[in-house]
Coordinates of C-alpha atoms in Angstrom, one line a residue:
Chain W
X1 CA 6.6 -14.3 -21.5
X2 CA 9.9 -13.0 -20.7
X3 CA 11.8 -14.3 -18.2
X4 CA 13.4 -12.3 -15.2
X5 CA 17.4 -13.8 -14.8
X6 CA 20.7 -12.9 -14.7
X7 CA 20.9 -13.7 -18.1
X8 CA 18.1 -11.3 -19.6
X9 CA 19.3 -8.6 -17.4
X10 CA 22.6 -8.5 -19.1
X11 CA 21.2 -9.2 -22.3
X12 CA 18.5 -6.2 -21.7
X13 CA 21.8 -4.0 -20.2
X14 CA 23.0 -3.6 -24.1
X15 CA 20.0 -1.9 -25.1
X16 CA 19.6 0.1 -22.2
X17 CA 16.8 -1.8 -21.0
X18 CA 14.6 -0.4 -23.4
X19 CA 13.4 -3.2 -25.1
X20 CA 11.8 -5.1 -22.0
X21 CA 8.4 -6.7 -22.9
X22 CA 5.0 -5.1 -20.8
X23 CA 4.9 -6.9 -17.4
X24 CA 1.0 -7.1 -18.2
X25 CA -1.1 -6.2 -21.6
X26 CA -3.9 -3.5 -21.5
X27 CA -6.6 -5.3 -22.9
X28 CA -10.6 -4.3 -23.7
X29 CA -12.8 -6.2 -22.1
X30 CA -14.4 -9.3 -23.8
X31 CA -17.8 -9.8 -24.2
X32 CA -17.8 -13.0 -22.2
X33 CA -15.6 -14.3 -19.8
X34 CA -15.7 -17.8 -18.2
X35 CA -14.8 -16.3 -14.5
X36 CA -14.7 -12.4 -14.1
X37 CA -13.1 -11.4 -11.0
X38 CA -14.0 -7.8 -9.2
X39 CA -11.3 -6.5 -7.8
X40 CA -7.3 -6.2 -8.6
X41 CA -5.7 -6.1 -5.2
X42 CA -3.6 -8.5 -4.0
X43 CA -6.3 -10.8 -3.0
X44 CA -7.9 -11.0 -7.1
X45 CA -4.5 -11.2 -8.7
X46 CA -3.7 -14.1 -6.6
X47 CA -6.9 -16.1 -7.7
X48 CA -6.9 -15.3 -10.8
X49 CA -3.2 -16.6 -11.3
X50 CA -4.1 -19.6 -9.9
X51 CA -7.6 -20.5 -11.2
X52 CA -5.1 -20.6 -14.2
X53 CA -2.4 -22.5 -13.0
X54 CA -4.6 -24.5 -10.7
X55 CA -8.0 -25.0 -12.5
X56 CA -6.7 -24.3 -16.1
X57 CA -9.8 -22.3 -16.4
X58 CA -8.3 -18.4 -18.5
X59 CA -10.9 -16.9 -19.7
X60 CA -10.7 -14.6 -16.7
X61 CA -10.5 -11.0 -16.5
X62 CA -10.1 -9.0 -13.4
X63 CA -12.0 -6.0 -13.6
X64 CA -10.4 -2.8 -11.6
X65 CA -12.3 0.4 -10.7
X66 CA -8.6 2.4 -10.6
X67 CA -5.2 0.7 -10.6
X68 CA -4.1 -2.8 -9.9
X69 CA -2.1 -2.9 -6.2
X70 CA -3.4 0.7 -5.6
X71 CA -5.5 -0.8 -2.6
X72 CA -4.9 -2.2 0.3
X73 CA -2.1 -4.5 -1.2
X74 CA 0.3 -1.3 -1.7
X75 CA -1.4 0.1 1.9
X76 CA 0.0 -2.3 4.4
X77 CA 2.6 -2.9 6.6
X78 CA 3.9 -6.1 4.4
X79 CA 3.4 -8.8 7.4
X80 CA 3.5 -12.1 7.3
X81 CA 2.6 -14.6 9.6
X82 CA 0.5 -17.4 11.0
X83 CA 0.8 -17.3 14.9
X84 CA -2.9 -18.1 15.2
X85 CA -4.6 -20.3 18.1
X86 CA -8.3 -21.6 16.1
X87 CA -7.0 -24.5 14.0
X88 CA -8.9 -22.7 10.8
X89 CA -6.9 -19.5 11.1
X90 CA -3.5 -21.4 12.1
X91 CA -4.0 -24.2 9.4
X92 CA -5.0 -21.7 6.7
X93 CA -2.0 -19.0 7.2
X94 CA 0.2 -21.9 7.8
X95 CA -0.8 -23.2 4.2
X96 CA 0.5 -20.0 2.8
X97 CA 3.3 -19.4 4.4
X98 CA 4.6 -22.4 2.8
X99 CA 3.2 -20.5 -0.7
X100 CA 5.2 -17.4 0.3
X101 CA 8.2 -19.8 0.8
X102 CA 8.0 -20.0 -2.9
X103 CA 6.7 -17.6 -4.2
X104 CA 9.3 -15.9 -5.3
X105 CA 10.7 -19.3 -7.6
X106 CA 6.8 -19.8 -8.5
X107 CA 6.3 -16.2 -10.0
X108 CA 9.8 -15.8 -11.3
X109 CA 9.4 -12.2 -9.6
X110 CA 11.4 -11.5 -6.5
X111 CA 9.0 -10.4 -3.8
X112 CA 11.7 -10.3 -1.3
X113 CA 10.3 -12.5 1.4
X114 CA 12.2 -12.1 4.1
X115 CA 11.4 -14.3 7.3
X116 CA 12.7 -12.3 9.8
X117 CA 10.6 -13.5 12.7
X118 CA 7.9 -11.7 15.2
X119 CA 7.9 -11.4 18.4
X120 CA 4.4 -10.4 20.2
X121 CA 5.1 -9.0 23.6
X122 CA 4.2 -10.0 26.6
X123 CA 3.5 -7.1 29.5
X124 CA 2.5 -9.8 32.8
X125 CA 2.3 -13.0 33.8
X126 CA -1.2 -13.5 32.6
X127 CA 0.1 -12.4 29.0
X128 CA 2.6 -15.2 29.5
X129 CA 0.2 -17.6 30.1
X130 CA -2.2 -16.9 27.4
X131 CA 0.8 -16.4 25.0
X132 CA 1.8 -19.7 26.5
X133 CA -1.2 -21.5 25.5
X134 CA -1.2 -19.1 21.9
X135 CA 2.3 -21.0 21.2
X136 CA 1.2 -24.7 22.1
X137 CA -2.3 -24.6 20.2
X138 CA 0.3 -23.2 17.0
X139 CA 2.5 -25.8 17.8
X140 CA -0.2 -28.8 17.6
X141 CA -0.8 -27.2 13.9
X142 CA 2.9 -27.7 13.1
X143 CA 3.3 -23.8 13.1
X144 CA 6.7 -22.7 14.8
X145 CA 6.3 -21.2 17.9
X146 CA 8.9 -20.1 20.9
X147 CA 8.1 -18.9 24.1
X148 CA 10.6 -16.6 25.1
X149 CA 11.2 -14.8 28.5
X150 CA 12.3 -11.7 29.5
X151 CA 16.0 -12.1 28.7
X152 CA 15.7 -13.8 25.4
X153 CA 13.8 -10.5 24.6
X154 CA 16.2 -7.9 25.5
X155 CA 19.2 -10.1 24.0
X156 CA 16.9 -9.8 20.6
X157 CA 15.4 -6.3 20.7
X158 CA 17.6 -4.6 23.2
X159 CA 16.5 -1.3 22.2
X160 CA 13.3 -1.8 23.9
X161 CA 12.5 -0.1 27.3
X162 CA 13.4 -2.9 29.6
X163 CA 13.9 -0.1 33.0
X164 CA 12.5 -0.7 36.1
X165 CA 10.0 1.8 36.3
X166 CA 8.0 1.4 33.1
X167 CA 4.2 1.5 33.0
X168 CA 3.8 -2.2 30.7
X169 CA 7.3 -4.0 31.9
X170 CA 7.8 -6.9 29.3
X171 CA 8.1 -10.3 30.5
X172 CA 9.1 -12.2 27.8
X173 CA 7.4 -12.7 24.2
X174 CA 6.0 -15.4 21.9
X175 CA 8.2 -15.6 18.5
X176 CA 7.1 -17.2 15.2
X177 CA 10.5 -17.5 13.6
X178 CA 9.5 -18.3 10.2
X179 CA 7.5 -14.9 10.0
X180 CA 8.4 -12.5 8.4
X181 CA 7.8 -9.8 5.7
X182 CA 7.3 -9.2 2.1
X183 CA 7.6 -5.7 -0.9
X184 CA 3.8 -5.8 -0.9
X185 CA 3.9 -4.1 -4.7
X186 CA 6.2 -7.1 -6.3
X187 CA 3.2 -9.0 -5.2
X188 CA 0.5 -7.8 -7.4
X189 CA 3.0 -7.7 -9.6
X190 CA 4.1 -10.7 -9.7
X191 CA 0.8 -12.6 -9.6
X192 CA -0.2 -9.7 -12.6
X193 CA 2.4 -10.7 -14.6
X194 CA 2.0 -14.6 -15.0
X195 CA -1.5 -14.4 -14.9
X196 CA -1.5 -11.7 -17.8
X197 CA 1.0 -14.4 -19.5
X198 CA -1.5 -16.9 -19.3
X199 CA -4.4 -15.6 -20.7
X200 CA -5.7 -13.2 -18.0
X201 CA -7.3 -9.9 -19.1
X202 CA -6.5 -7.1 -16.5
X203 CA -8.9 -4.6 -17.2
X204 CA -8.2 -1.4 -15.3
X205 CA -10.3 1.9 -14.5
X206 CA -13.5 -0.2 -15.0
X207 CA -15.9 0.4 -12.4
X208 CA -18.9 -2.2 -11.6
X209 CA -21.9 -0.4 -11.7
X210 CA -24.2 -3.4 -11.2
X211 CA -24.8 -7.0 -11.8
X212 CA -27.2 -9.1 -13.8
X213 CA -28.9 -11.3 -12.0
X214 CA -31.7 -13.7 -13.4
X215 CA -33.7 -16.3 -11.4
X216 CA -30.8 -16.7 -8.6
X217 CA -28.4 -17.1 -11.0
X218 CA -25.4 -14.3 -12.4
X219 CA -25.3 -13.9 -16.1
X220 CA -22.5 -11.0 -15.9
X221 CA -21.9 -7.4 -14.2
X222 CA -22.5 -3.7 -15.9
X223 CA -19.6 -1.5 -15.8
X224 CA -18.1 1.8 -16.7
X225 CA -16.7 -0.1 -19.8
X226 CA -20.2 -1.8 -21.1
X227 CA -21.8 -4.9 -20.1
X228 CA -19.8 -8.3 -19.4
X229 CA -21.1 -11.5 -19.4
X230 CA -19.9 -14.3 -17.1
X231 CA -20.5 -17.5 -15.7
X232 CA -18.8 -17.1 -12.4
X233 CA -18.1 -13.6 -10.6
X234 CA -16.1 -13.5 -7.6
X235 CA -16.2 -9.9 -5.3
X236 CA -12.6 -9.4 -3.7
X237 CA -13.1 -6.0 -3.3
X238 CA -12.2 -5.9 0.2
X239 CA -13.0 -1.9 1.8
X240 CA -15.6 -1.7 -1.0
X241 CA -17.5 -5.4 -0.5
X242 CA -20.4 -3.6 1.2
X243 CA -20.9 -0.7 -1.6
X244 CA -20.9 -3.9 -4.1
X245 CA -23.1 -6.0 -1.9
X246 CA -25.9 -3.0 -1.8
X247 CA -26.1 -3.8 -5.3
X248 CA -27.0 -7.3 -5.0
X249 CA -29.3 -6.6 -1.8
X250 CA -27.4 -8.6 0.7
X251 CA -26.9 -7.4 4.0
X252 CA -23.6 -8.4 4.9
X253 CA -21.7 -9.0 8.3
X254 CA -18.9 -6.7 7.4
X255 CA -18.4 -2.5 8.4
X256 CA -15.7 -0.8 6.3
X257 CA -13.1 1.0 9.1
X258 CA -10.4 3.2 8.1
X259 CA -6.3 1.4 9.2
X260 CA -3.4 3.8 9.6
X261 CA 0.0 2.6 8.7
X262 CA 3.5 5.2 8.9
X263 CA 7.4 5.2 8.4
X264 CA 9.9 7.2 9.7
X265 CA 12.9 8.4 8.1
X266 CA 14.9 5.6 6.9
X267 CA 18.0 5.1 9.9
X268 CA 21.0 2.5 9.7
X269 CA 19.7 -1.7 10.5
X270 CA 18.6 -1.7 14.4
X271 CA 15.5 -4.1 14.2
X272 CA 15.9 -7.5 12.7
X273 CA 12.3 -8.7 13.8
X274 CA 8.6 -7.8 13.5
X275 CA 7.7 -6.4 16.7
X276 CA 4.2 -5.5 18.1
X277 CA 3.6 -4.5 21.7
X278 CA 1.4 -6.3 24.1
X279 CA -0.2 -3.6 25.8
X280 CA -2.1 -2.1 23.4
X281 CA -2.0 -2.0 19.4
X282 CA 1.3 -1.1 17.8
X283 CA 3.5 -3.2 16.1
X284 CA 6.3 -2.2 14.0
X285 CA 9.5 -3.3 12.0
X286 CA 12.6 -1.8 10.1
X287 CA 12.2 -2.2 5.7
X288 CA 15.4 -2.5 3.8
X289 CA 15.7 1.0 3.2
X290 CA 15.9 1.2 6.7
X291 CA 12.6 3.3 7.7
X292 CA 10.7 2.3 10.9
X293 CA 7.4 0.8 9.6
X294 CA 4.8 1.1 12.1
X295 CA 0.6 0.9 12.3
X296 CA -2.0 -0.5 15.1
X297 CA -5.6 0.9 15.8
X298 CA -8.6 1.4 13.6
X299 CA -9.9 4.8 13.6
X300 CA -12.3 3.8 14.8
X301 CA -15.8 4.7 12.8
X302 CA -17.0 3.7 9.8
X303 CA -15.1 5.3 6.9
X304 CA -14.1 4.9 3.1
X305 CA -11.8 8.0 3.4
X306 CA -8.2 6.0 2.6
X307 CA -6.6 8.9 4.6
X308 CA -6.4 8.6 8.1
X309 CA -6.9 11.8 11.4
X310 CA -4.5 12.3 14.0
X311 CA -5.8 11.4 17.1
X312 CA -5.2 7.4 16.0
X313 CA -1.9 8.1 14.9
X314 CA -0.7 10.2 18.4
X315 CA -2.2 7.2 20.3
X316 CA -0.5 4.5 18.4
X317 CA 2.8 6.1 18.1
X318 CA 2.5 6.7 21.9
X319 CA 2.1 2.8 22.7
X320 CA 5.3 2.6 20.5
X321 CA 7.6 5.0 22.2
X322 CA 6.4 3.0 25.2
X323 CA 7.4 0.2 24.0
X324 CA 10.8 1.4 21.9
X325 CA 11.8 5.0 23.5
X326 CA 14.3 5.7 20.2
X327 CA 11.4 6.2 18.0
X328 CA 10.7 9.3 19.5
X329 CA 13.6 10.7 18.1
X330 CA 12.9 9.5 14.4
X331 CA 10.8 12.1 12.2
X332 CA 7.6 11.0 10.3
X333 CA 8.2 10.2 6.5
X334 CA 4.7 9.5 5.8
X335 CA 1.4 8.1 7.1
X336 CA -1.6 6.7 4.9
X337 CA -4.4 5.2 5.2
X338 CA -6.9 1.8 3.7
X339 CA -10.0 0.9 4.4
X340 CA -10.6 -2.4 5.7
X341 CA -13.2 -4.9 5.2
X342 CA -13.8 -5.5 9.3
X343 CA -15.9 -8.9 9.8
X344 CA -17.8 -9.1 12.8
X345 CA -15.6 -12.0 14.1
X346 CA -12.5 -10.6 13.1
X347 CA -12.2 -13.8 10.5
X348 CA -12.5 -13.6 6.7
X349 CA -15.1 -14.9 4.6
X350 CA -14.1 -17.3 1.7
X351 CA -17.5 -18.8 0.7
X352 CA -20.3 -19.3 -2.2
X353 CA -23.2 -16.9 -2.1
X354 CA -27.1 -17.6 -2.5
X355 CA -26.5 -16.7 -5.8
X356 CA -25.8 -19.4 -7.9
X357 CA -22.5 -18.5 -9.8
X358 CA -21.4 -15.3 -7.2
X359 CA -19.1 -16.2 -5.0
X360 CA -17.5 -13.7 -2.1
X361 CA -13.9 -12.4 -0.7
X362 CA -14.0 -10.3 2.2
X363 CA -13.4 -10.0 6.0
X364 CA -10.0 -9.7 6.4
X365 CA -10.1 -7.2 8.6
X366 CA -6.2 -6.2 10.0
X367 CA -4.5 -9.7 8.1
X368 CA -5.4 -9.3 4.5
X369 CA -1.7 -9.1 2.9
X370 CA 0.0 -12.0 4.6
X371 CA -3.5 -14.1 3.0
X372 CA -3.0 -13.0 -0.1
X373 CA -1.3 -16.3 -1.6
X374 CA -4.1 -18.7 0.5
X375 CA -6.5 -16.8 0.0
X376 CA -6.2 -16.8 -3.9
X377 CA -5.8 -20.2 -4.0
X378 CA -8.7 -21.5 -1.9
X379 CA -10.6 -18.8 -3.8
X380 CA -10.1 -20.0 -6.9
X381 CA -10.9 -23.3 -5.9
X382 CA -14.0 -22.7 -4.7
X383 CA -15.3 -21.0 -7.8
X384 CA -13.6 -23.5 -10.3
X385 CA -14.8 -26.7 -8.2
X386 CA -18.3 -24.7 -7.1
X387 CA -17.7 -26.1 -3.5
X388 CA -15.4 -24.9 -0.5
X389 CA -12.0 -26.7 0.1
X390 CA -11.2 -27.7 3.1
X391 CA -8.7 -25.1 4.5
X392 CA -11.7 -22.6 3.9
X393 CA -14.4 -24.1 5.3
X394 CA -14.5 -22.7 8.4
X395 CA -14.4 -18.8 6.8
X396 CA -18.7 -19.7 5.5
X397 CA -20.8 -16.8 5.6
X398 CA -23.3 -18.6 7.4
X399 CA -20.8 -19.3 10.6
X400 CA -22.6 -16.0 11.9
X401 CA -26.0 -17.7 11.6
X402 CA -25.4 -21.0 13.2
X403 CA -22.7 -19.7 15.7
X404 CA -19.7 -21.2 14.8
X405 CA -17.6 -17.9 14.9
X406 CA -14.0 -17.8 14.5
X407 CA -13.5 -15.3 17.3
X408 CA -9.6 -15.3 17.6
X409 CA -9.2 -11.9 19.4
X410 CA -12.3 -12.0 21.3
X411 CA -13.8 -8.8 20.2
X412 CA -17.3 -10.1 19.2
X413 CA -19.1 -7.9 17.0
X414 CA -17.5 -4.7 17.5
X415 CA -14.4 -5.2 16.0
X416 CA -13.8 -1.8 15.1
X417 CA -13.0 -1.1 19.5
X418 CA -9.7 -0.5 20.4
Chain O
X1 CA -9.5 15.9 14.2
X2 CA -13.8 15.5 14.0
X3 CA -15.3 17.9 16.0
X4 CA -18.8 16.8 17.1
X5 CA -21.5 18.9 19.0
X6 CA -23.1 17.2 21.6
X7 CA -26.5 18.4 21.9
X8 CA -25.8 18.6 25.8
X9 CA -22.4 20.2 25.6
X10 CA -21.9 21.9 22.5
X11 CA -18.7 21.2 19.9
X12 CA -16.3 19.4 22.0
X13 CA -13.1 17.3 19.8
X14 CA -13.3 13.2 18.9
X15 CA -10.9 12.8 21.6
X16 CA -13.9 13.1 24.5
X17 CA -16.2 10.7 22.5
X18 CA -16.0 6.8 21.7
X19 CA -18.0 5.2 18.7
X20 CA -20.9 3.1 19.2
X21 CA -21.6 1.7 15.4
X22 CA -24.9 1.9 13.3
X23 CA -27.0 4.0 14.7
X24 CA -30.1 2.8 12.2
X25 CA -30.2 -1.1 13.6
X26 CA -33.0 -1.6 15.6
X27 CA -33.3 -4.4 18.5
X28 CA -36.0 -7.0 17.7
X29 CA -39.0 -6.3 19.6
X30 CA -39.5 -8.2 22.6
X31 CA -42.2 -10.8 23.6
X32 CA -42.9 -12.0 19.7
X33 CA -41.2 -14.4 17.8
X34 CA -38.0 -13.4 16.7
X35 CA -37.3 -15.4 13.7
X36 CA -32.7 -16.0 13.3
X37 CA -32.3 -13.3 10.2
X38 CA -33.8 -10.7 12.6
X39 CA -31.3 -11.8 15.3
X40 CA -28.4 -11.7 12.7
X41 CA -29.4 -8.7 11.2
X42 CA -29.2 -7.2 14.7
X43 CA -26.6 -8.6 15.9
X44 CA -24.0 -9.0 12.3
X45 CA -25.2 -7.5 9.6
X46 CA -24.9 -3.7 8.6
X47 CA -24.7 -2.1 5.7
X48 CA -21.9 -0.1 6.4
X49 CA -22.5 2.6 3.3
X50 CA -20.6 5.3 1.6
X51 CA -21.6 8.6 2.2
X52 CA -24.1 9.9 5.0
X53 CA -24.2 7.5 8.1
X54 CA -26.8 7.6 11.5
X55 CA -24.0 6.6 14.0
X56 CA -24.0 6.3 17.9
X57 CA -21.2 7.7 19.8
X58 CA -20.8 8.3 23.8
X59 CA -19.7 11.2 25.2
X60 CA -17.5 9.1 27.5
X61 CA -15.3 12.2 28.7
X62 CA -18.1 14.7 28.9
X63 CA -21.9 14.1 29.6
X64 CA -21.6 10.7 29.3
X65 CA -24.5 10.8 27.1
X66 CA -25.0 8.5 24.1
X67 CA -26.1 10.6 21.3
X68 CA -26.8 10.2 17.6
X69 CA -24.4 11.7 14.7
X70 CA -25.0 12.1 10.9
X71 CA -21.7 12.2 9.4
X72 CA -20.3 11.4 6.0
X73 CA -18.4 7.9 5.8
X74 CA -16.4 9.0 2.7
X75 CA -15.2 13.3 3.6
X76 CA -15.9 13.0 7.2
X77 CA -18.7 15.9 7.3
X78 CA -21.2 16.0 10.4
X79 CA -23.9 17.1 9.1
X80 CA -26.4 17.0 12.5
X81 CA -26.3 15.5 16.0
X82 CA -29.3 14.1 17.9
X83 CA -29.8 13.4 21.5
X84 CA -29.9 9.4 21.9
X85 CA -34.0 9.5 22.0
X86 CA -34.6 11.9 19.2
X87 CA -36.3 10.7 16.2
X88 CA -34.2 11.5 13.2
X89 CA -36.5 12.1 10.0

């Protein structure tokens, strides 16, 4: 593979960069693969990249129903973070926000990690407290945390409404410094490109129509592109895990909602940080083209549309002119919208299957892009060992059957309410 | 926008209603044993398809009324509405 430097820039310069090798290969798919992934989104680039680098196991394909990165992964607001309180949230994130620390070195692809620190508001003393207690249990799991009061705020985010006679006054925040953001797309880009280089077949428009399944055990899927054979599958097809699951009769504990994200026309630098109010749902932050990215609330009811209806959008962008009164003067750019794989705990699910050889990806609900690197790694460890690691043991499928829920928001089962 | 017609109010916009999930899951029947999978398929599991979905919603700024809605998961359609006790065939 070619490498990305200085040097192969210049080079590349004198043939007017026409002579660049493919990021990634187009391959047709194999009869038989060792592990067949479903899914290219962040999520199954990532495992696949590092059952190879990890495992050493490459006879892998990813099998795509439209484009690699056209999902979620190019869909969200690029977040990253790992200010959780449950120790197998915060000890998970944490885990891969030390991969995102090097990712950029690891996949000799820059994916522009840029730790720029959030800041969750806090809107009255009972906020503080909880957000108090939020920072401590991070801190016990050697996560950064500062608790920060009302001044600390303004002298960070000035341009907040901080006037007397607001509805939700803030009274301080809870910052993880080390946060931050990513370019979502260099992502699957990146982990597409060195897996590709070592040995991966990415197989795009090449829809699974079904699997074969003999005496508990998967022998390969069926798909748009002919029959595949494989030892292993693993579903990471968040929005679309339940459409695949109705194939393999299970009934899982995941409803597919529809997430809004927007940006505004891009203005000169005014916010350094991530930013989400307290209040409500709303968070936003500034890219480095300058445009206001912003998202919060579900839709609300089940849907696989990927476009999102107004009503959502008015109320979220509400909560943020509440919270930053300048956005109301920006103008809309664009809005979209994904569809998110919405566990009924509000955790993922990173777990064998009771089929032998099927192993399942899903649940990640609002926090899907900042996992991608963990997730892919714990992934592919559980499918080349056949056994759960440690920092994914708590995400089980059957935590919904013996209790042991991983409620961090305390929504219970409808986490679709706003 | 959805507009949905409430069987007690006619169409009204989303905006007066709030979603209530799966309309098809039915609570385990009382005094019998109820084995764990029937809890958890209560309680957890759905199967959340593409295409035409029995939902609940509440007409929370109207009637109040909770009411049953056939819409499409994947364009959005309604197709029909059903007062909460109707039986939907």
């Amino acid at each position: 593979m070619q490498k990305y430097s200085i040097f192969n820039l210049v080079k590349n310069a004198f043939s007017n960069h026409e002579n660049w090798d493919l990021a990634w290969k187009d391959p047709t798919p194999k009869e038989e693969y060792d592990v067949v992934i479903i899914g290219g989104g962040g999520h199954g680039l990532a495992t696949a990249y590092y059952l190879a680098k990890e495992h050493n196991i490459t006879k892998v394909a990813i099998i795509e129903k439209g484009w690699i990165g056209g999902g979620n992964v190019g869909r969200n607001t690029t977040i990253i973070r790992s200010n959780y309180m449950h120790d197998e949230n915060g000890l998970f994130s944490e885990f891969g926000m030390d991969l995102w620390r090097k990712m950029s070195q690891d996949l000799n692809y820059n994916v522009m990690f840029s730790p720029r620190g959030i800041i969750n508001l806090a809107h009255s003393d009972a906020q503080m407290n909880a957000y108090a207690r939020r920072g401590n249990s991070m801190r016990l799991n050697g996560i950064d945390a500062v608790l920060l009061n009302r001044e600390q705020v303004k002298e960070i985010i000035p341009m907040a409404d901080f006037s007397d006679n607001v509805r939700f006054p803030i009274f301080g925040g809870l910052m993880q410094p080390s946060a931050g953001t990513a370019r979502h797309d260099a992502v699957a880009w990146g982990y597409a490109r060195q897996a590709d280089s070592m040995g991966v077949d990415i197989i795009q428009n090449c829809e699974v129509i079904g699997f074969d399944v003999s005496a508990g055990k998967i022998n390969g899927i069926r798909t748009s592109r002919g029959n595949i054979k494989a030892k292993k599958v693993g579903l990471c097809v968040a929005g679309s895990t339940n459409i695949l699951a109705e194939k393999l009769n299970m009934n899982l504990p995941i409803e597919t909602h529809l997430l809004q994200a927007c940006v505004s026309e891009p203005i000169k630098p005014v916010l350094d940080n991530v930013v989400t109010f307290g209040a409500g749902h709303f968070y936003v932050s500034q890219s480095d083209k300058g445009e206001m990215v912003m998202g919060g609330d579900l839709d609300g009811y089940n849907s696989y549309a990927q476009r999102g209806n107004l009503p959502t959008l008015q109320h979220v962008l509400t909560e943020g002119i509440a919270m930053m009164p300048f956005l109301s003067k920006l103008k809309m750019l664009r809005t979209w919208g994904g569809i998110m794989d919405m566990s009924m705990d509000g955790s993922p699910i990173i777990d064998k299957t009771h089929i032998e050889g099927l192993y399942l990806n899903c649940g990640w609900c609002y926090g899907g892009f900042k996992a991608t690197p963990a997730s892919g790694w714990t992934f592919a460890h559980t499918i080349a060992q056949d056994r759960v690691h440690e920092l994914n043991a708590g995400y089980s499928l059957n935590r919904f059957n013996t209790g042991h829920l991983i409620d961090e928001k305390g929504l219970g089962t409808k986490t679709w309410i706003s | 926008m959805l507009y949905i017609n409430c069987p007690h109010c006619g169409m009204r916009s989303q905006n007066e209603f709030s979603y209530g999930g799966d309309a098809s899951v039915k609570r385990p029947e009382l005094n019998k044993e109820v084995s764990d999978q029937e809890w958890d398929n209560f309680v957890y599991n759905r199967k959340s398809l593409r295409g035409k979905h029995l939902e609940l919603w509440q007409h929370i700024s109207g009637c109040r009324q909770w009411i049953k809605v056939e819409r499409d998961t994947a364009t959005h359609e309604i197709f029909r509405t059903f007062k909460a006790d109707e039986e939907v065939a």
